[in-house]
CSV table of C-alpha atoms in Angstrom, one decimal:
chain,number,residue,atom,x,y,z
A,1,MET,CA,0.2,-0.1,0.0
A,2,SER,CA,1.4,3.7,-0.7
A,3,LEU,CA,0.2,6.4,-0.2
A,4,TRP,CA,0.8,10.7,-1.2
A,5,THR,CA,-0.8,13.7,1.6
A,6,SER,CA,-0.5,17.0,1.2
A,7,LEU,CA,-1.4,20.0,3.4
A,8,GLU,CA,-2.7,22.7,1.7
A,9,PRO,CA,-1.7,25.0,4.4
A,10,ALA,CA,0.7,22.9,5.5
A,11,SER,CA,0.3,26.3,9.0
A,12,ALA,CA,-3.0,28.5,8.7
A,13,THR,CA,-3.9,31.3,11.1
A,14,VAL,CA,-7.7,31.3,13.2
A,15,ASP,CA,-8.9,33.4,15.2
A,16,PRO,CA,-10.5,33.0,18.4
A,17,GLY,CA,-14.7,32.6,18.1
A,18,GLY,CA,-14.0,32.7,14.1
A,19,SER,CA,-12.9,29.5,11.9
A,20,THR,CA,-10.9,29.1,8.9
A,21,THR,CA,-10.9,25.2,6.9
A,22,VAL,CA,-7.0,22.9,5.8
A,23,ARG,CA,-6.9,21.0,2.4
A,24,LEU,CA,-5.9,18.0,3.3
A,25,ARG,CA,-5.0,15.8,-0.3
A,26,LEU,CA,-4.2,12.4,-0.8
A,27,ARG,CA,-3.8,10.0,-3.9
A,28,ASN,CA,-3.3,6.6,-3.8
A,29,THR,CA,0.0,5.3,-5.7
A,30,GLY,CA,-1.2,1.4,-4.7
A,31,ASP,CA,-2.4,-0.9,-6.9
A,32,VAL,CA,-6.2,-1.9,-5.5
A,33,VAL,CA,-8.8,1.0,-4.4
A,34,ASP,CA,-9.3,2.1,-2.0
A,35,GLU,CA,-11.2,3.4,1.8
A,36,TYR,CA,-9.4,5.6,3.8
A,37,ARG,CA,-10.6,6.7,7.0
A,38,PHE,CA,-9.9,10.3,8.5
A,39,GLU,CA,-10.2,11.2,12.1
A,40,ALA,CA,-8.8,14.9,13.6
A,41,VAL,CA,-5.8,14.4,16.5
A,42,GLY,CA,-4.3,16.6,19.5
A,43,PRO,CA,-5.6,19.3,21.5
A,44,LEU,CA,-7.7,20.7,18.5
A,45,ALA,CA,-9.4,17.4,17.9
A,46,PRO,CA,-12.8,19.6,20.2
A,47,TRP,CA,-12.4,21.8,17.4
A,48,ALA,CA,-11.4,19.7,14.6
A,49,ARG,CA,-14.4,18.6,12.2
A,50,VAL,CA,-13.5,16.7,8.5
A,51,GLU,CA,-16.1,16.2,5.1
A,52,PRO,CA,-16.0,13.7,4.3
A,53,GLN,CA,-14.8,11.6,6.5
A,54,VAL,CA,-14.5,8.7,5.0
A,55,LEU,CA,-12.5,8.7,1.0
A,56,ARG,CA,-12.7,6.0,-2.4
A,57,LEU,CA,-9.8,6.1,-4.5
A,58,TYR,CA,-8.8,4.2,-7.5
A,59,PRO,CA,-4.9,3.1,-8.5
A,60,GLY,CA,-2.7,6.8,-9.5
A,61,THR,CA,-6.4,9.1,-8.5
A,62,THR,CA,-6.1,12.0,-6.8
A,63,GLY,CA,-9.3,13.3,-3.3
A,64,SER,CA,-9.4,15.5,-1.2
A,65,VAL,CA,-11.2,16.5,2.1
A,66,ASP,CA,-11.7,20.2,4.5
A,67,ILE,CA,-10.1,20.2,7.8
A,68,ALA,CA,-12.3,22.8,8.8
A,69,PHE,CA,-11.0,25.4,12.8
A,70,ALA,CA,-13.7,26.3,14.9
A,71,PRO,CA,-11.8,27.8,18.2
A,72,PRO,CA,-14.0,29.3,21.3
A,73,ARG,CA,-13.4,32.2,22.5
A,74,THR,CA,-12.1,31.2,26.0
A,75,PRO,CA,-9.4,30.8,27.3
A,76,ASP,CA,-9.1,27.6,26.7
A,77,ALA,CA,-8.4,28.6,23.2
A,78,THR,CA,-4.4,28.5,23.9
A,79,ALA,CA,-2.8,31.6,22.2
A,80,GLY,CA,-0.1,31.0,19.6
A,81,PRO,CA,1.0,28.0,17.4
A,82,ASN,CA,-0.9,25.2,18.3
A,83,PRO,CA,0.2,21.4,16.4
A,84,TYR,CA,-2.8,18.8,14.9
A,85,ALA,CA,-3.1,16.2,13.1
A,86,VAL,CA,-4.9,13.7,11.2
A,87,ARG,CA,-4.8,9.2,10.7
A,88,ILE,CA,-5.4,8.4,8.3
A,89,THR,CA,-7.1,5.1,7.9
A,90,PRO,CA,-6.5,2.6,4.7
A,91,THR,CA,-10.0,-0.1,4.9
A,92,GLU,CA,-7.6,-2.3,3.5
A,93,HIS,CA,-5.0,-2.0,5.1
A,94,PRO,CA,-5.5,-0.2,8.5
A,95,GLU,CA,-2.4,-1.8,9.1
A,96,ALA,CA,-0.7,1.2,7.5
A,97,THR,CA,-2.5,4.4,8.8
A,98,THR,CA,-0.6,7.8,8.4
A,99,VAL,CA,-0.8,10.7,10.7
A,100,PRO,CA,-0.4,13.5,8.4
A,101,GLU,CA,0.3,17.3,10.9
A,102,GLY,CA,0.2,20.5,10.2
A,103,ASN,CA,0.5,23.9,12.6
A,104,LEU,CA,-2.4,26.7,13.4
A,105,THR,CA,-1.5,29.7,14.4
A,106,ILE,CA,-5.0,31.6,17.4
A,107,THR,CA,-4.7,35.0,17.6
A,108,PRO,CA,-4.5,36.7,21.4
A,109,PHE,CA,-7.5,37.8,22.8
A,110,THR,CA,-7.2,40.2,26.1
A,111,GLU,CA,-11.0,40.1,28.1
A,112,VAL,CA,-11.5,40.9,31.0
A,113,ARG,CA,-14.3,40.8,33.9
A,114,ALA,CA,-13.6,42.6,38.1
A,115,GLU,CA,-16.2,42.3,40.3
A,116,LEU,CA,-15.6,44.5,43.8
A,117,VAL,CA,-16.7,41.5,47.5
A,118,PRO,CA,-19.3,42.6,48.9
A,119,PRO,CA,-19.6,45.6,46.7
A,120,THR,CA,-21.1,47.6,49.7
A,121,VAL,CA,-18.9,47.6,53.2
A,122,LYS,CA,-19.7,49.9,56.2
A,123,GLY,CA,-17.4,51.2,58.8
A,124,ARG,CA,-16.6,54.2,61.0
A,125,PHE,CA,-12.6,53.9,60.1
A,126,ARG,CA,-12.6,51.7,57.3
A,127,GLY,CA,-13.9,50.1,55.2
A,128,ARG,CA,-12.5,46.5,52.5
A,129,PRO,CA,-13.8,44.8,50.3
A,130,LYS,CA,-11.7,42.3,47.5
A,131,LEU,CA,-11.4,43.3,44.4
A,132,ALA,CA,-11.6,39.8,42.4
A,133,VAL,CA,-10.1,39.6,38.3
A,134,ASP,CA,-11.0,37.5,37.2
A,135,ASN,CA,-9.0,36.9,32.9
A,136,LEU,CA,-11.3,35.3,30.8
A,137,GLY,CA,-8.9,35.2,27.2
A,138,ASN,CA,-6.4,33.2,26.0
A,139,THR,CA,-3.4,35.5,27.2
A,140,LYS,CA,-1.5,36.2,30.3
A,141,LEU,CA,-3.1,39.9,32.7
A,142,THR,CA,-1.0,41.8,33.5
A,143,ALA,CA,-3.0,44.9,35.1
A,144,SER,CA,-1.9,47.8,37.8
A,145,VAL,CA,-5.5,48.0,39.9
A,146,SER,CA,-5.4,51.9,41.8
A,147,GLY,CA,-8.3,54.0,44.0
A,148,SER,CA,-10.3,57.1,42.6
A,149,ASP,CA,-13.6,59.0,44.5
A,150,ASN,CA,-15.0,62.1,44.3
A,151,GLY,CA,-14.2,64.9,46.0
A,152,ASP,CA,-11.0,63.1,47.0
A,153,GLN,CA,-12.9,61.8,50.5
A,154,LEU,CA,-11.0,58.8,50.4
A,155,SER,CA,-7.5,56.9,50.6
A,156,TYR,CA,-7.2,53.6,49.0
A,157,ASP,CA,-4.1,51.3,50.7
A,158,ILE,CA,-4.6,48.2,47.5
A,159,HIS,CA,-1.7,45.5,47.3
A,160,PRO,CA,-0.8,44.0,45.7
A,161,SER,CA,-1.6,47.3,42.9
A,162,ASN,CA,0.5,45.0,40.2
A,163,VAL,CA,-1.3,42.0,39.0
A,164,GLN,CA,-0.2,38.5,36.4
A,165,ILE,CA,-3.3,37.2,36.1
A,166,GLU,CA,-3.1,33.3,33.6
A,167,PRO,CA,-5.8,32.3,30.8
A,168,GLY,CA,-8.9,31.9,32.8
A,169,ARG,CA,-7.8,32.7,36.0
A,170,ALA,CA,-8.6,34.9,38.8
A,171,ALA,CA,-6.9,36.9,41.3
A,172,PHE,CA,-8.4,38.9,44.8
A,173,VAL,CA,-6.8,42.2,45.7
A,174,LYS,CA,-7.4,43.4,49.5
A,175,THR,CA,-8.4,47.6,49.1
A,176,THR,CA,-8.6,49.4,52.5
A,177,LEU,CA,-10.8,52.3,52.2
A,178,LYS,CA,-9.7,55.5,54.7
A,179,PRO,CA,-12.6,58.4,55.1
A,180,ARG,CA,-9.8,61.6,55.6
A,181,GLN,CA,-12.7,63.1,58.2
A,182,ILE,CA,-13.7,61.1,60.8
A,183,ILE,CA,-18.3,62.0,61.3
A,184,TRP,CA,-18.2,62.2,65.2
A,185,PHE,CA,-21.6,63.3,65.6
A,186,GLY,CA,-24.9,62.6,63.0
A,187,SER,CA,-26.1,60.3,60.3
A,188,LYS,CA,-24.1,57.9,58.5
A,189,GLU,CA,-23.2,58.9,55.1
A,190,SER,CA,-22.5,57.2,52.0
A,191,ARG,CA,-19.2,58.0,50.0
A,192,PRO,CA,-19.4,56.0,45.8
A,193,TYR,CA,-15.7,54.9,44.9
A,194,THR,CA,-14.4,53.5,42.3
A,195,LEU,CA,-11.5,50.8,41.3
A,196,ALA,CA,-9.7,50.8,38.6
A,197,VAL,CA,-8.1,48.1,36.6
A,198,GLN,CA,-6.0,49.3,33.8
A,199,ARG,CA,-3.7,48.1,31.1
A,200,SER,CA,-1.4,49.3,28.6
A,201,GLY,CA,-2.4,50.2,25.7
A,202,VAL,CA,-6.1,50.3,26.4
A,203,ASP,CA,-8.9,52.6,28.7
A,204,PRO,CA,-9.3,52.1,32.0
A,205,LEU,CA,-11.6,49.1,33.2
A,206,GLY,CA,-14.0,51.1,36.1
A,207,ILE,CA,-15.5,48.7,38.9
A,208,GLU,CA,-18.0,51.0,41.2
A,209,GLY,CA,-18.9,50.8,44.7
A,210,THR,CA,-20.3,52.7,47.9
A,211,TYR,CA,-18.3,53.0,51.4
A,212,VAL,CA,-21.4,53.8,53.7
A,213,GLN,CA,-18.9,56.0,57.2
A,214,LYS,CA,-21.2,55.8,59.5
A,215,GLY,CA,-21.1,58.0,62.7
A,216,PHE,CA,-18.3,58.0,65.5
A,217,LEU,CA,-20.5,58.5,68.0
A,218,PRO,CA,-25.6,58.4,67.5
A,219,ARG,CA,-27.3,62.2,66.4
A,220,TRP,CA,-29.4,61.2,69.9
A,221,LEU,CA,-26.7,60.0,71.7
A,222,ALA,CA,-25.1,64.3,70.9
A,223,THR,CA,-28.8,65.5,70.5
A,224,PHE,CA,-29.2,64.4,75.1
A,225,LEU,CA,-25.6,65.0,75.8
A,226,GLY,CA,-26.4,68.7,74.4
A,227,ILE,CA,-30.0,68.1,76.7
A,228,PHE,CA,-28.0,67.3,79.4
A,229,MET,CA,-25.1,69.8,79.8
A,230,ALA,CA,-28.1,72.7,78.7
A,231,LEU,CA,-30.1,70.9,82.5
A,232,ALA,CA,-26.5,70.9,84.4
A,233,ILE,CA,-25.1,74.4,83.0
A,234,THR,CA,-28.5,75.6,84.5
A,235,PHE,CA,-28.4,74.0,87.9
A,236,VAL,CA,-24.8,74.7,89.2
A,237,MET,CA,-26.2,78.8,87.7
A,238,LEU,CA,-29.6,78.3,90.2
A,239,TRP,CA,-27.7,76.5,92.8
A,240,ILE,CA,-24.4,78.9,93.1
A,241,ALA,CA,-27.3,82.1,93.1
A,242,TYR,CA,-29.1,81.1,95.6
A,243,LYS,CA,-27.3,79.2,98.8
A,244,PRO,CA,-25.3,81.2,100.1
A,245,GLN,CA,-28.4,83.9,100.4
A,246,VAL,CA,-29.3,79.8,102.1
A,247,ARG,CA,-27.0,79.6,103.9
A,248,SER,CA,-26.6,82.9,106.4
A,249,ALA,CA,-30.7,83.0,107.1
A,250,ALA,CA,-29.5,79.4,108.8
A,251,THR,CA,-26.6,80.8,109.7
A,252,GLU,CA,-28.2,83.6,111.7
A,253,LYS,CA,-31.0,81.7,112.6
A,254,LEU,CA,-29.2,78.9,114.6
A,255,GLN,CA,-27.1,82.2,116.3
A,256,GLU,CA,-30.8,83.7,117.7
A,257,ALA,CA,-31.6,80.2,119.7
A,258,GLY,CA,-27.7,79.4,121.2
A,259,ILE,CA,-27.0,76.8,119.1
A,260,SER,CA,-23.9,75.2,118.9
A,261,THR,CA,-23.2,75.0,114.8
A,262,LEU,CA,-20.1,72.2,115.6
A,263,PRO,CA,-21.3,67.9,115.2
A,264,PRO,CA,-21.9,65.8,117.9
A,265,SER,CA,-19.3,64.1,119.3
A,266,PRO,CA,-19.4,60.3,117.1
A,267,THR,CA,-20.7,58.1,119.2
A,268,ALA,CA,-19.7,53.6,119.6
A,269,SER,CA,-21.2,51.9,117.0
A,270,PRO,CA,-23.8,50.0,117.1
A,271,PRO,CA,-23.5,46.2,118.3
A,272,MET,CA,-21.9,43.0,115.4
A,273,PRO,CA,-25.6,41.0,114.8
A,274,SER,CA,-24.7,37.3,116.8
A,275,ALA,CA,-24.7,34.3,114.0
A,276,PRO,CA,-27.7,32.6,113.0
A,277,THR,CA,-27.9,29.4,115.6
A,278,ALA,CA,-28.4,26.3,112.9
A,279,ALA,CA,-28.0,26.3,109.0
A,280,PRO,CA,-31.2,27.4,107.2
A,281,SER,CA,-32.0,23.3,105.8
A,282,THR,CA,-29.5,21.5,101.9
A,283,THR,CA,-31.6,18.7,101.6
A,284,PRO,CA,-34.0,18.7,98.4
A,285,PRO,CA,-37.4,17.3,98.3
A,286,ALA,CA,-38.3,14.0,98.1
A,287,ALA,CA,-38.6,12.2,95.4
A,288,PRO,CA,-42.3,10.4,94.2
A,289,THR,CA,-42.4,7.2,95.4
A,290,GLN,CA,-43.6,4.2,93.1
A,291,ALA,CA,-46.9,2.8,94.0
A,292,ALA,CA,-47.5,-0.4,93.3
A,293,GLY,CA,-47.9,-2.0,89.2
A,294,GLY,CA,-45.1,0.3,88.7
A,295,ALA,CA,-47.1,4.1,88.4
A,296,ALA,CA,-45.5,7.2,90.4
A,297,ALA,CA,-48.1,7.6,93.5
A,298,GLY,CA,-50.2,11.1,92.8
A,299,ALA,CA,-50.4,10.8,89.5
A,300,GLY,CA,-53.5,9.4,87.4
A,301,GLY,CA,-53.8,6.0,86.1
A,302,GLY,CA,-54.7,5.2,82.9
A,303,GLY,CA,-51.0,4.4,81.5
A,304,GLY,CA,-49.0,1.6,81.5
A,305,SER,CA,-45.6,0.9,82.3
A,306,GLU,CA,-44.2,0.9,79.4
A,307,ASP,CA,-42.4,4.1,78.6
A,308,LYS,CA,-43.0,5.3,75.0
A,309,GLU,CA,-39.3,5.3,72.8
A,310,THR,CA,-37.8,9.6,72.9
A,311,LYS,CA,-36.4,10.8,69.6
A,312,SER,CA,-32.6,11.8,69.9
A,313,PRO,CA,-31.5,15.1,69.8
A,314,GLU,CA,-29.9,16.0,66.1
A,315,ARG,CA,-25.9,16.0,65.9
A,316,THR,CA,-24.8,19.5,64.7
A,317,ALA,CA,-22.4,21.4,65.4
A,318,ALA,CA,-22.7,22.9,68.8
A,319,THR,CA,-23.4,19.5,70.3
A,320,ALA,CA,-19.8,18.1,68.6
A,321,VAL,CA,-18.0,21.8,69.0
A,322,GLN,CA,-19.5,21.8,72.7
A,323,GLU,CA,-18.1,18.1,73.4
A,324,LEU,CA,-13.8,18.7,72.4
A,325,ALA,CA,-14.3,22.2,74.2
A,326,THR,CA,-15.5,19.4,77.3
A,327,ASP,CA,-12.6,17.7,75.8
A,328,GLU,CA,-10.1,19.8,76.0
A,329,PRO,CA,-10.7,22.9,76.9
A,330,ASP,CA,-7.4,24.4,76.5
A,331,LYS,CA,-7.4,24.7,72.2
A,332,LYS,CA,-9.4,25.9,69.9
A,333,HIS,CA,-12.0,24.2,68.0
A,334,ILE,CA,-14.2,24.1,64.5
A,335,CYS,CA,-16.8,21.8,63.7
A,336,TYR,CA,-18.8,21.7,61.3
A,337,ARG,CA,-21.1,19.7,59.0
A,338,ALA,CA,-22.8,20.5,55.7
A,339,PHE,CA,-26.6,19.9,53.7
A,340,VAL,CA,-26.0,18.1,50.4
A,341,LYS,CA,-28.7,18.0,48.0
A,342,GLY,CA,-30.5,15.3,48.2
A,343,LYS,CA,-29.5,13.5,51.0
A,344,GLY,CA,-29.9,15.6,53.5
A,345,TRP,CA,-27.3,17.2,56.8
A,346,THR,CA,-23.9,14.4,56.5
A,347,GLU,CA,-22.1,14.1,59.6
A,348,ALA,CA,-21.1,16.9,62.2
A,349,VAL,CA,-16.7,17.0,61.7
A,350,CYS,CA,-14.0,19.2,63.7
A,351,ASP,CA,-10.6,20.3,63.0
A,352,GLY,CA,-9.7,19.9,59.0
A,353,GLU,CA,-11.4,17.6,58.3
A,354,THR,CA,-14.0,17.2,55.5
A,355,ALA,CA,-18.0,17.5,55.2
A,356,GLY,CA,-20.1,17.0,51.5
A,357,THR,CA,-18.7,14.4,48.4
A,358,VAL,CA,-16.4,14.6,46.2
A,359,GLY,CA,-16.5,14.6,42.3
A,360,GLN,CA,-20.7,12.9,42.8
A,361,ASN,CA,-21.9,16.3,41.0
A,362,THR,CA,-23.7,16.7,44.4
A,363,PRO,CA,-24.6,20.6,45.6
A,364,LEU,CA,-24.0,22.0,49.2
A,365,LYS,CA,-26.8,24.1,49.9
A,366,SER,CA,-26.1,25.1,52.8
A,367,LEU,CA,-23.4,24.7,56.2
A,368,ASN,CA,-23.6,24.5,59.8
A,369,ILE,CA,-20.8,25.7,61.7
A,370,ALA,CA,-19.7,26.1,65.7
A,371,VAL,CA,-16.4,27.2,67.3
A,372,SER,CA,-14.7,26.4,70.7
A,373,GLY,CA,-12.3,29.1,72.8
A,374,THR,CA,-12.0,32.0,69.3
A,375,LYS,CA,-14.9,34.4,70.7
A,376,GLY,CA,-17.9,33.0,68.2
A,377,THR,CA,-17.3,33.2,64.1
A,378,ALA,CA,-19.5,34.5,62.1
A,379,SER,CA,-20.8,34.1,57.7
A,380,ALA,CA,-22.4,35.1,54.5
A,381,ALA,CA,-23.2,32.4,51.7
A,382,PHE,CA,-22.5,33.3,47.6
A,383,VAL,CA,-25.0,31.3,46.7
A,384,HIS,CA,-26.7,30.9,42.0
A,385,ASP,CA,-27.9,33.9,41.0
A,386,PRO,CA,-30.2,33.0,38.0
A,387,GLU,CA,-31.3,35.9,36.9
A,388,SER,CA,-27.2,36.4,37.2
A,389,THR,CA,-26.2,38.3,33.2
A,390,ASN,CA,-22.5,37.9,34.2
A,391,GLY,CA,-22.4,33.9,35.2
A,392,ARG,CA,-21.1,34.8,38.1
A,393,GLY,CA,-23.7,34.7,41.9
A,394,HIS,CA,-24.6,36.9,44.9
A,395,TYR,CA,-24.2,36.8,47.7
A,396,ILE,CA,-27.0,36.7,50.2
A,397,ALA,CA,-26.9,39.8,53.1
A,398,PRO,CA,-26.7,40.6,55.7
A,399,TRP,CA,-23.0,38.7,58.2
A,400,SER,CA,-24.9,35.7,60.6
A,401,GLY,CA,-23.0,35.5,63.7
A,402,ALA,CA,-23.1,33.2,66.6
A,403,ALA,CA,-20.9,33.1,70.2
A,404,ASP,CA,-18.5,30.0,71.8
A,405,GLY,CA,-20.9,26.6,70.8
A,406,ILE,CA,-23.7,28.2,69.0
A,407,ASP,CA,-24.7,26.8,65.8
A,408,ASN,CA,-24.5,29.5,63.2
A,409,TYR,CA,-25.7,28.5,59.3
A,410,ILE,CA,-25.4,30.4,56.6
A,411,GLY,CA,-27.2,29.2,52.6
A,412,SER,CA,-30.7,27.3,53.3
A,413,THR,CA,-32.3,23.7,53.1
A,414,LYS,CA,-35.8,24.6,51.5
A,415,LYS,CA,-36.0,22.7,48.1
A,416,ASP,CA,-36.2,25.3,45.8
A,417,ALA,CA,-32.9,27.1,48.1
A,418,PRO,CA,-29.4,28.5,45.2
A,419,ASN,CA,-26.6,26.6,45.7
A,420,LEU,CA,-24.1,27.6,47.5
A,421,LEU,CA,-20.9,28.8,45.9
A,422,GLY,CA,-18.9,29.9,47.8
A,423,PHE,CA,-18.9,31.8,51.7
A,424,THR,CA,-16.6,34.5,54.3
A,425,ILE,CA,-15.9,33.8,57.4
A,426,ASN,CA,-14.2,34.8,60.7
A,427,VAL,CA,-14.1,33.6,63.8
A,428,GLY,CA,-13.7,36.3,67.0
A,429,ASP,CA,-14.8,39.8,64.6
A,430,GLY,CA,-12.0,39.6,62.2
A,431,ALA,CA,-9.3,38.8,66.3
A,432,GLY,CA,-8.6,34.6,65.2
A,433,ALA,CA,-7.7,33.0,61.8
A,434,VAL,CA,-9.6,31.2,60.5
A,435,CYS,CA,-8.7,28.8,58.0
A,436,GLN,CA,-10.6,26.3,55.1
A,437,ASN,CA,-10.8,24.1,51.7
A,438,ALA,CA,-13.4,24.3,49.1
A,439,HIS,CA,-14.0,21.8,46.9
A,440,VAL,CA,-16.1,22.7,43.4
A,441,HIS,CA,-17.7,21.2,40.9
A,442,ASP,CA,-15.6,20.3,37.9
A,443,GLY,CA,-12.9,20.7,39.1
A,444,ALA,CA,-10.7,20.1,42.7
A,445,TRP,CA,-9.8,21.2,46.1
A,446,LEU,CA,-8.7,25.4,45.4
A,447,GLY,CA,-6.3,25.2,48.6
A,448,LEU,CA,-5.4,26.2,51.7
A,449,GLY,CA,-7.1,29.7,51.7
A,450,CYS,CA,-6.2,31.9,55.8
A,451,ASP,CA,-7.2,34.9,56.8
A,452,LYS,CA,-4.8,37.3,57.9
A,453,PRO,CA,-6.3,39.6,60.9
A,454,GLY,CA,-3.3,41.2,61.8
A,455,GLU,CA,-2.2,42.8,59.1
A,456,GLY,CA,-5.7,44.4,58.1
A,457,GLU,CA,-7.4,41.2,56.8
A,458,GLY,CA,-10.4,40.1,58.6
A,459,TYR,CA,-12.0,37.4,56.8
A,460,ILE,CA,-11.2,34.8,54.5
A,461,PHE,CA,-12.9,33.6,51.0
A,462,GLY,CA,-13.8,30.5,50.0
A,463,GLY,CA,-15.3,28.6,46.9
A,464,SER,CA,-15.9,30.2,43.6
A,465,LEU,CA,-18.3,33.2,41.9
A,466,GLU,CA,-19.4,31.2,38.7
A,467,ASN,CA,-23.0,29.9,39.0
A,468,ALA,CA,-21.4,26.5,37.2
A,469,ARG,CA,-19.0,26.4,39.8
A,470,TRP,CA,-20.9,25.2,43.2
A,471,LEU,CA,-19.7,24.3,46.1
A,472,GLU,CA,-19.3,20.1,47.2
A,473,ALA,CA,-17.6,20.1,50.2
A,474,VAL,CA,-15.2,22.2,52.5
A,475,LYS,CA,-12.6,21.4,55.5
A,476,PHE,CA,-12.3,24.4,57.9
A,477,THR,CA,-9.4,25.2,60.7
A,478,VAL,CA,-8.7,27.7,63.2
């Protein structure tokens, strides 16, 4: 068997989201009629289509097939030269397979998406939003981040101020907003601001947010203090005005009566009371006795001696963490469980164990968390948003919190509740550190991440922002 092949052209170029066609010519140089089957192989095979897929040639004749490439406009279509190949299998001689190779160059494109998490922050002296920057292009993204507002009312501490993001990846930029003037008295004020993602040679991408600055003292307290001070000054002025006259009149009356104004001589202290003759009884009342037949004496009749079966209480995260706190009171602990769609609550686990399922396509709906030794915990749920225009979820406000040993719940266990995509969590109102690791759908464990309250960060985000990548399992440590 003999076969001649040629790719025309051997190297081609295509834009992501577009298409291009390469022609494969072949000649049957053998002496028998043969039928050839074609199959695209290599990394570009999912985006390649061969037409026709089968070609029959007589000896000495030439035929051709078209190979159409249509890479999507996604980060998966890596920019630059990409080799490809077509496997040609003769029907008469399948062992004599031929694989001609070519090269397809995918042009680069850039697409950036950014979002503030959360878009509105509140505080008296500072706010700490995060900027999520997604590289949806097929080349590495290099950009800088800066902040601005009307009237220069805020200062910005941005870390890192420059980011480099691989295609299909995201980066979180931590931002600390500080008002230049403190509101000592009065109601809160909204201060809009903009974080700009600047790339070389293009207009900056602006993301708008709001910082709600609270007053140091509420307006009603300022009014109360003002009224109190006015009353106090009025009282002092009246006392100064009338006290000398009253004292003078009293002294004159005493002098007329011949009564001394000296204080009387002190008398002896009253005697101490005597100790009680007998201590009060601390014996508890007697328990009810059992009458004949097994019933309590004095109880109503009608029931047998058989006890009703009682259902054991549910073992929540608080139950588990209280048991650990009893055994190890000098250590910090975090216990948690997950509500899995179609399965219900998992068993409560603690300190780095896995809650949920991995690789079973079962999303989480809710989390139950409890801590000990950390002065409480707080968290917020990031859930699927069916009305999203950018394929992302949204937060369920406000945060929910609980003290040590108390159950904290985020998300919902209702039948139509949205899937959990991610969460934010802290312990001790930012005074302690908490670590998390999340497993998302169509992926793997995202890696251990911890907050850094000593460096100005009071919470940690775990999970994904995308509607299609829900949470499947979590781990926590403190």
